[in-house]
């Protein structure tokens, strides 16, 4: 099921080429976190990145968001090299990171305000996004009045408000209970099918990756390297029933086996 990593021979929106990251340490040699990671993501596709804790998944996203400077390699969007924070990229973090003194509408509008876009021009866009993420009627609510899932919907709407070309998502549902998490996966798919943004989604959960993604990239233990690139051909839209199909379980089991083999091999090496 898992196949060797290779380049996508189609329209490429996001390209990561030999990305290498090392963390400097005061009393020890630099810690190699990512080791020549390369992959492409087609425009409008949803790609999930999975792997063990500490393998550098979040570091990949931080490099793309301009929050981490790599030691080597290059990241391009639409053929143009990323250098630092870039308006073509938006990131949704694990924490909802909403401003507690702002309403739902004001939180969603924040990125547009930073870009000095007049409020009169953005009011309709902000309301449309609030409706898109299913929060119509909660426009005047504050974060403390919302559930965890609702806060992450606001977080997603805020990222979409700046109309990024690439949306990065770093385990956005990790703090939610299982039922809310699965509901949010369905909602994210619905929103993505409407907007068709290019998405790179980091998760520890293989089931979540298979449910959401068009492709799943499997990383090794630190230093992170790409070990497998698996296509997910399950039909869309996907609902709860797809989790009970043989095709879904075959993909999940294959990825779990590949990850287990990788971890076992590395334990043997040590």
PDB file of N, CA and C in Angstrom, residues 24-80:
ATOM      1  N   UNK A  24      20.281  24.769  17.271  1.00  0.00           N
ATOM      2  CA  UNK A  24      21.527  25.049  17.977  1.00  0.00           C
ATOM      3  C   UNK A  24      21.359  24.772  19.468  1.00  0.00           C
ATOM      4  N   UNK A  25      22.431  24.222  20.084  1.00  0.00           N
ATOM      5  CA  UNK A  25      22.436  23.951  21.519  1.00  0.00           C
ATOM      6  C   UNK A  25      23.720  24.502  22.126  1.00  0.00           C
ATOM      7  N   UNK A  26      23.628  25.022  23.332  1.00  0.00           N
ATOM      8  CA  UNK A  26      24.776  25.710  23.937  1.00  0.00           C
ATOM      9  C   UNK A  26      25.898  24.762  24.339  1.00  0.00           C
ATOM     10  N   UNK A  27      25.565  23.574  24.824  1.00  0.00           N
ATOM     11  CA  UNK A  27      26.594  22.675  25.340  1.00  0.00           C
ATOM     12  C   UNK A  27      26.666  21.350  24.589  1.00  0.00           C
ATOM     13  N   UNK A  28      26.161  21.333  23.369  1.00  0.00           N
ATOM     14  CA  UNK A  28      26.163  20.104  22.573  1.00  0.00           C
ATOM     15  C   UNK A  28      26.122  20.479  21.098  1.00  0.00           C
ATOM     16  N   UNK A  29      26.462  19.539  20.223  1.00  0.00           N
ATOM     17  CA  UNK A  29      26.372  19.818  18.785  1.00  0.00           C
ATOM     18  C   UNK A  29      24.928  20.125  18.387  1.00  0.00           C
ATOM     19  N   UNK A  30      24.719  20.790  17.254  1.00  0.00           N
ATOM     20  CA  UNK A  30      23.354  21.078  16.796  1.00  0.00           C
ATOM     21  C   UNK A  30      22.528  19.791  16.702  1.00  0.00           C
ATOM     22  N   UNK A  31      21.237  19.918  17.026  1.00  0.00           N
ATOM     23  CA  UNK A  31      20.319  18.781  16.972  1.00  0.00           C
ATOM     24  C   UNK A  31      19.639  18.770  15.606  1.00  0.00           C
ATOM     25  N   UNK A  32      19.911  17.741  14.806  1.00  0.00           N
ATOM     26  CA  UNK A  32      19.308  17.617  13.481  1.00  0.00           C
ATOM     27  C   UNK A  32      17.859  17.185  13.632  1.00  0.00           C
ATOM     28  N   UNK A  33      16.927  18.038  13.177  1.00  0.00           N
ATOM     29  CA  UNK A  33      15.492  17.785  13.339  1.00  0.00           C
ATOM     30  C   UNK A  33      14.867  17.278  12.045  1.00  0.00           C
ATOM     31  N   UNK A  34      15.201  17.916  10.930  1.00  0.00           N
ATOM     32  CA  UNK A  34      14.722  17.494   9.608  1.00  0.00           C
ATOM     33  C   UNK A  34      15.933  17.248   8.710  1.00  0.00           C
ATOM     34  N   UNK A  35      15.885  16.162   7.961  1.00  0.00           N
ATOM     35  CA  UNK A  35      17.030  15.776   7.144  1.00  0.00           C
ATOM     36  C   UNK A  35      16.615  15.599   5.686  1.00  0.00           C
ATOM     37  N   UNK A  36      16.813  16.650   4.892  1.00  0.00           N
ATOM     38  CA  UNK A  36      16.563  16.610   3.440  1.00  0.00           C
ATOM     39  C   UNK A  36      15.166  16.080   3.102  1.00  0.00           C
ATOM     40  N   UNK A  37      14.160  16.772   3.621  1.00  0.00           N
ATOM     41  CA  UNK A  37      12.762  16.411   3.355  1.00  0.00           C
ATOM     42  C   UNK A  37      12.301  17.083   2.070  1.00  0.00           C
ATOM     43  N   UNK A  38      11.745  16.293   1.158  1.00  0.00           N
ATOM     44  CA  UNK A  38      11.268  16.823  -0.126  1.00  0.00           C
ATOM     45  C   UNK A  38       9.899  16.237  -0.467  1.00  0.00           C
ATOM     46  N   UNK A  39       8.977  17.098  -0.874  1.00  0.00           N
ATOM     47  CA  UNK A  39       7.685  16.641  -1.391  1.00  0.00           C
ATOM     48  C   UNK A  39       6.999  17.806  -2.088  1.00  0.00           C
ATOM     49  N   UNK A  40       6.022  17.485  -2.918  1.00  0.00           N
ATOM     50  CA  UNK A  40       5.209  18.474  -3.611  1.00  0.00           C
ATOM     51  C   UNK A  40       3.747  18.285  -3.230  1.00  0.00           C
ATOM     52  N   UNK A  41       2.992  19.362  -3.284  1.00  0.00           N
ATOM     53  CA  UNK A  41       1.548  19.311  -3.061  1.00  0.00           C
ATOM     54  C   UNK A  41       0.866  20.000  -4.231  1.00  0.00           C
ATOM     55  N   UNK A  42      -0.045  19.305  -4.878  1.00  0.00           N
ATOM     56  CA  UNK A  42      -0.780  19.888  -5.998  1.00  0.00           C
ATOM     57  C   UNK A  42      -1.747  20.964  -5.522  1.00  0.00           C
ATOM     58  N   UNK A  43      -2.025  21.898  -6.398  1.00  0.00           N
ATOM     59  CA  UNK A  43      -2.948  22.979  -6.085  1.00  0.00           C
ATOM     60  C   UNK A  43      -4.327  22.424  -5.722  1.00  0.00           C
ATOM     61  N   UNK A  44      -4.878  22.900  -4.605  1.00  0.00           N
ATOM     62  CA  UNK A  44      -6.209  22.514  -4.191  1.00  0.00           C
ATOM     63  C   UNK A  44      -6.311  21.157  -3.536  1.00  0.00           C
ATOM     64  N   UNK A  45      -5.178  20.509  -3.260  1.00  0.00           N
ATOM     65  CA  UNK A  45      -5.198  19.186  -2.638  1.00  0.00           C
ATOM     66  C   UNK A  45      -5.028  19.287  -1.124  1.00  0.00           C
ATOM     67  N   UNK A  46      -5.494  18.250  -0.453  1.00  0.00           N
ATOM     68  CA  UNK A  46      -5.418  18.141   1.002  1.00  0.00           C
ATOM     69  C   UNK A  46      -4.422  17.029   1.322  1.00  0.00           C
ATOM     70  N   UNK A  47      -3.287  17.404   1.915  1.00  0.00           N
ATOM     71  CA  UNK A  47      -2.231  16.446   2.221  1.00  0.00           C
ATOM     72  C   UNK A  47      -2.003  16.423   3.730  1.00  0.00           C
ATOM     73  N   UNK A  48      -1.939  15.222   4.295  1.00  0.00           N
ATOM     74  CA  UNK A  48      -1.703  15.056   5.727  1.00  0.00           C
ATOM     75  C   UNK A  48      -0.284  14.571   5.961  1.00  0.00           C
ATOM     76  N   UNK A  49       0.306  15.056   7.040  1.00  0.00           N
ATOM     77  CA  UNK A  49       1.659  14.693   7.432  1.00  0.00           C
ATOM     78  C   UNK A  49       1.576  13.997   8.782  1.00  0.00           C
ATOM     79  N   UNK A  50       2.001  12.732   8.835  1.00  0.00           N
ATOM     80  CA  UNK A  50       1.923  11.962  10.077  1.00  0.00           C
ATOM     81  C   UNK A  50       3.305  11.424  10.426  1.00  0.00           C
ATOM     82  N   UNK A  51       3.462  11.051  11.685  1.00  0.00           N
ATOM     83  CA  UNK A  51       4.727  10.509  12.153  1.00  0.00           C
ATOM     84  C   UNK A  51       4.786  10.562  13.659  1.00  0.00           C
ATOM     85  N   UNK A  52       5.802   9.956  14.241  1.00  0.00           N
ATOM     86  CA  UNK A  52       5.905   9.917  15.703  1.00  0.00           C
ATOM     87  C   UNK A  52       6.183  11.289  16.295  1.00  0.00           C
ATOM     88  N   UNK A  53       5.924  11.445  17.581  1.00  0.00           N
ATOM     89  CA  UNK A  53       6.207  12.703  18.262  1.00  0.00           C
ATOM     90  C   UNK A  53       7.684  13.044  18.137  1.00  0.00           C
ATOM     91  N   UNK A  54       7.962  14.317  17.876  1.00  0.00           N
ATOM     92  CA  UNK A  54       9.346  14.768  17.790  1.00  0.00           C
ATOM     93  C   UNK A  54      10.010  14.552  16.455  1.00  0.00           C
ATOM     94  N   UNK A  55       9.246  14.124  15.427  1.00  0.00           N
ATOM     95  CA  UNK A  55       9.867  13.829  14.131  1.00  0.00           C
ATOM     96  C   UNK A  55      10.021  15.069  13.259  1.00  0.00           C
ATOM     97  N   UNK A  56       9.466  16.205  13.693  1.00  0.00           N
ATOM     98  CA  UNK A  56       9.645  17.438  12.925  1.00  0.00           C
ATOM     99  C   UNK A  56       8.455  17.859  12.100  1.00  0.00           C
ATOM    100  N   UNK A  57       7.275  17.260  12.348  1.00  0.00           N
ATOM    101  CA  UNK A  57       6.089  17.620  11.563  1.00  0.00           C
ATOM    102  C   UNK A  57       5.759  19.101  11.715  1.00  0.00           C
ATOM    103  N   UNK A  58       5.682  19.551  12.958  1.00  0.00           N
ATOM    104  CA  UNK A  58       5.361  20.958  13.209  1.00  0.00           C
ATOM    105  C   UNK A  58       6.471  21.867  12.695  1.00  0.00           C
ATOM    106  N   UNK A  59       7.710  21.409  12.758  1.00  0.00           N
ATOM    107  CA  UNK A  59       8.826  22.209  12.247  1.00  0.00           C
ATOM    108  C   UNK A  59       8.685  22.450  10.751  1.00  0.00           C
ATOM    109  N   UNK A  60       8.197  21.459  10.012  1.00  0.00           N
ATOM    110  CA  UNK A  60       7.934  21.658   8.579  1.00  0.00           C
ATOM    111  C   UNK A  60       6.965  22.821   8.383  1.00  0.00           C
ATOM    112  N   UNK A  61       5.869  22.817   9.146  1.00  0.00           N
ATOM    113  CA  UNK A  61       4.880  23.884   9.028  1.00  0.00           C
ATOM    114  C   UNK A  61       5.473  25.233   9.437  1.00  0.00           C
ATOM    115  N   UNK A  62       6.252  25.248  10.503  1.00  0.00           N
ATOM    116  CA  UNK A  62       6.839  26.503  10.970  1.00  0.00           C
ATOM    117  C   UNK A  62       7.788  27.102   9.930  1.00  0.00           C
ATOM    118  N   UNK A  63       8.504  26.258   9.215  1.00  0.00           N
ATOM    119  CA  UNK A  63       9.361  26.749   8.129  1.00  0.00           C
ATOM    120  C   UNK A  63       8.513  27.369   7.021  1.00  0.00           C
ATOM    121  N   UNK A  64       7.399  26.727   6.696  1.00  0.00           N
ATOM    122  CA  UNK A  64       6.520  27.245   5.647  1.00  0.00           C
ATOM    123  C   UNK A  64       5.868  28.557   6.071  1.00  0.00           C
ATOM    124  N   UNK A  65       5.587  28.681   7.372  1.00  0.00           N
ATOM    125  CA  UNK A  65       4.933  29.888   7.872  1.00  0.00           C
ATOM    126  C   UNK A  65       5.926  31.020   8.133  1.00  0.00           C
ATOM    127  N   UNK A  66       7.216  30.763   7.930  1.00  0.00           N
ATOM    128  CA  UNK A  66       8.227  31.792   8.164  1.00  0.00           C
ATOM    129  C   UNK A  66       8.575  31.972   9.625  1.00  0.00           C
ATOM    130  N   UNK A  67       8.230  30.994  10.461  1.00  0.00           N
ATOM    131  CA  UNK A  67       8.495  31.076  11.891  1.00  0.00           C
ATOM    132  C   UNK A  67       9.765  30.339  12.298  1.00  0.00           C
ATOM    133  N   UNK A  68      10.357  29.592  11.352  1.00  0.00           N
ATOM    134  CA  UNK A  68      11.581  28.842  11.609  1.00  0.00           C
ATOM    135  C   UNK A  68      12.471  28.950  10.378  1.00  0.00           C
ATOM    136  N   UNK A  69      13.729  29.260  10.588  1.00  0.00           N
ATOM    137  CA  UNK A  69      14.669  29.370   9.468  1.00  0.00           C
ATOM    138  C   UNK A  69      15.368  28.030   9.257  1.00  0.00           C
ATOM    139  N   UNK A  70      15.236  27.430   8.091  1.00  0.00           N
ATOM    140  CA  UNK A  70      15.899  26.136   7.855  1.00  0.00           C
ATOM    141  C   UNK A  70      17.406  26.299   7.676  1.00  0.00           C
ATOM    142  N   UNK A  71      18.121  25.219   7.938  1.00  0.00           N
ATOM    143  CA  UNK A  71      19.561  25.217   7.706  1.00  0.00           C
ATOM    144  C   UNK A  71      19.882  25.009   6.237  1.00  0.00           C
ATOM    145  N   UNK A  72      18.937  24.420   5.520  1.00  0.00           N
ATOM    146  CA  UNK A  72      19.149  24.178   4.100  1.00  0.00           C
ATOM    147  C   UNK A  72      17.850  23.811   3.418  1.00  0.00           C
ATOM    148  N   UNK A  73      17.865  23.861   2.088  1.00  0.00           N
ATOM    149  CA  UNK A  73      16.685  23.519   1.314  1.00  0.00           C
ATOM    150  C   UNK A  73      15.887  24.744   0.919  1.00  0.00           C
ATOM    151  N   UNK A  74      14.786  24.491   0.212  1.00  0.00           N
ATOM    152  CA  UNK A  74      13.976  25.585  -0.315  1.00  0.00           C
ATOM    153  C   UNK A  74      12.503  25.202  -0.311  1.00  0.00           C
ATOM    154  N   UNK A  75      11.647  26.193  -0.051  1.00  0.00           N
ATOM    155  CA  UNK A  75      10.197  26.025  -0.129  1.00  0.00           C
ATOM    156  C   UNK A  75       9.675  27.025  -1.144  1.00  0.00           C
ATOM    157  N   UNK A  76       8.848  26.568  -2.077  1.00  0.00           N
ATOM    158  CA  UNK A  76       8.270  27.460  -3.080  1.00  0.00           C
ATOM    159  C   UNK A  76       6.762  27.286  -3.138  1.00  0.00           C
ATOM    160  N   UNK A  77       6.080  28.380  -3.444  1.00  0.00           N
ATOM    161  CA  UNK A  77       4.644  28.369  -3.713  1.00  0.00           C
ATOM    162  C   UNK A  77       4.440  28.952  -5.099  1.00  0.00           C
ATOM    163  N   UNK A  78       3.811  28.180  -5.964  1.00  0.00           N
ATOM    164  CA  UNK A  78       3.610  28.635  -7.334  1.00  0.00           C
ATOM    165  C   UNK A  78       4.906  28.997  -8.027  1.00  0.00           C
ATOM    166  N   UNK A  79       5.988  28.316  -7.658  1.00  0.00           N
ATOM    167  CA  UNK A  79       7.289  28.564  -8.281  1.00  0.00           C
ATOM    168  C   UNK A  79       8.078  29.695  -7.648  1.00  0.00           C
ATOM    169  N   UNK A  80       7.489  30.430  -6.707  1.00  0.00           N
ATOM    170  CA  UNK A  80       8.189  31.540  -6.052  1.00  0.00           C
ATOM    171  C   UNK A  80       8.663  31.116  -4.669  1.00  0.00           C
TER     172      UNK A  80
END
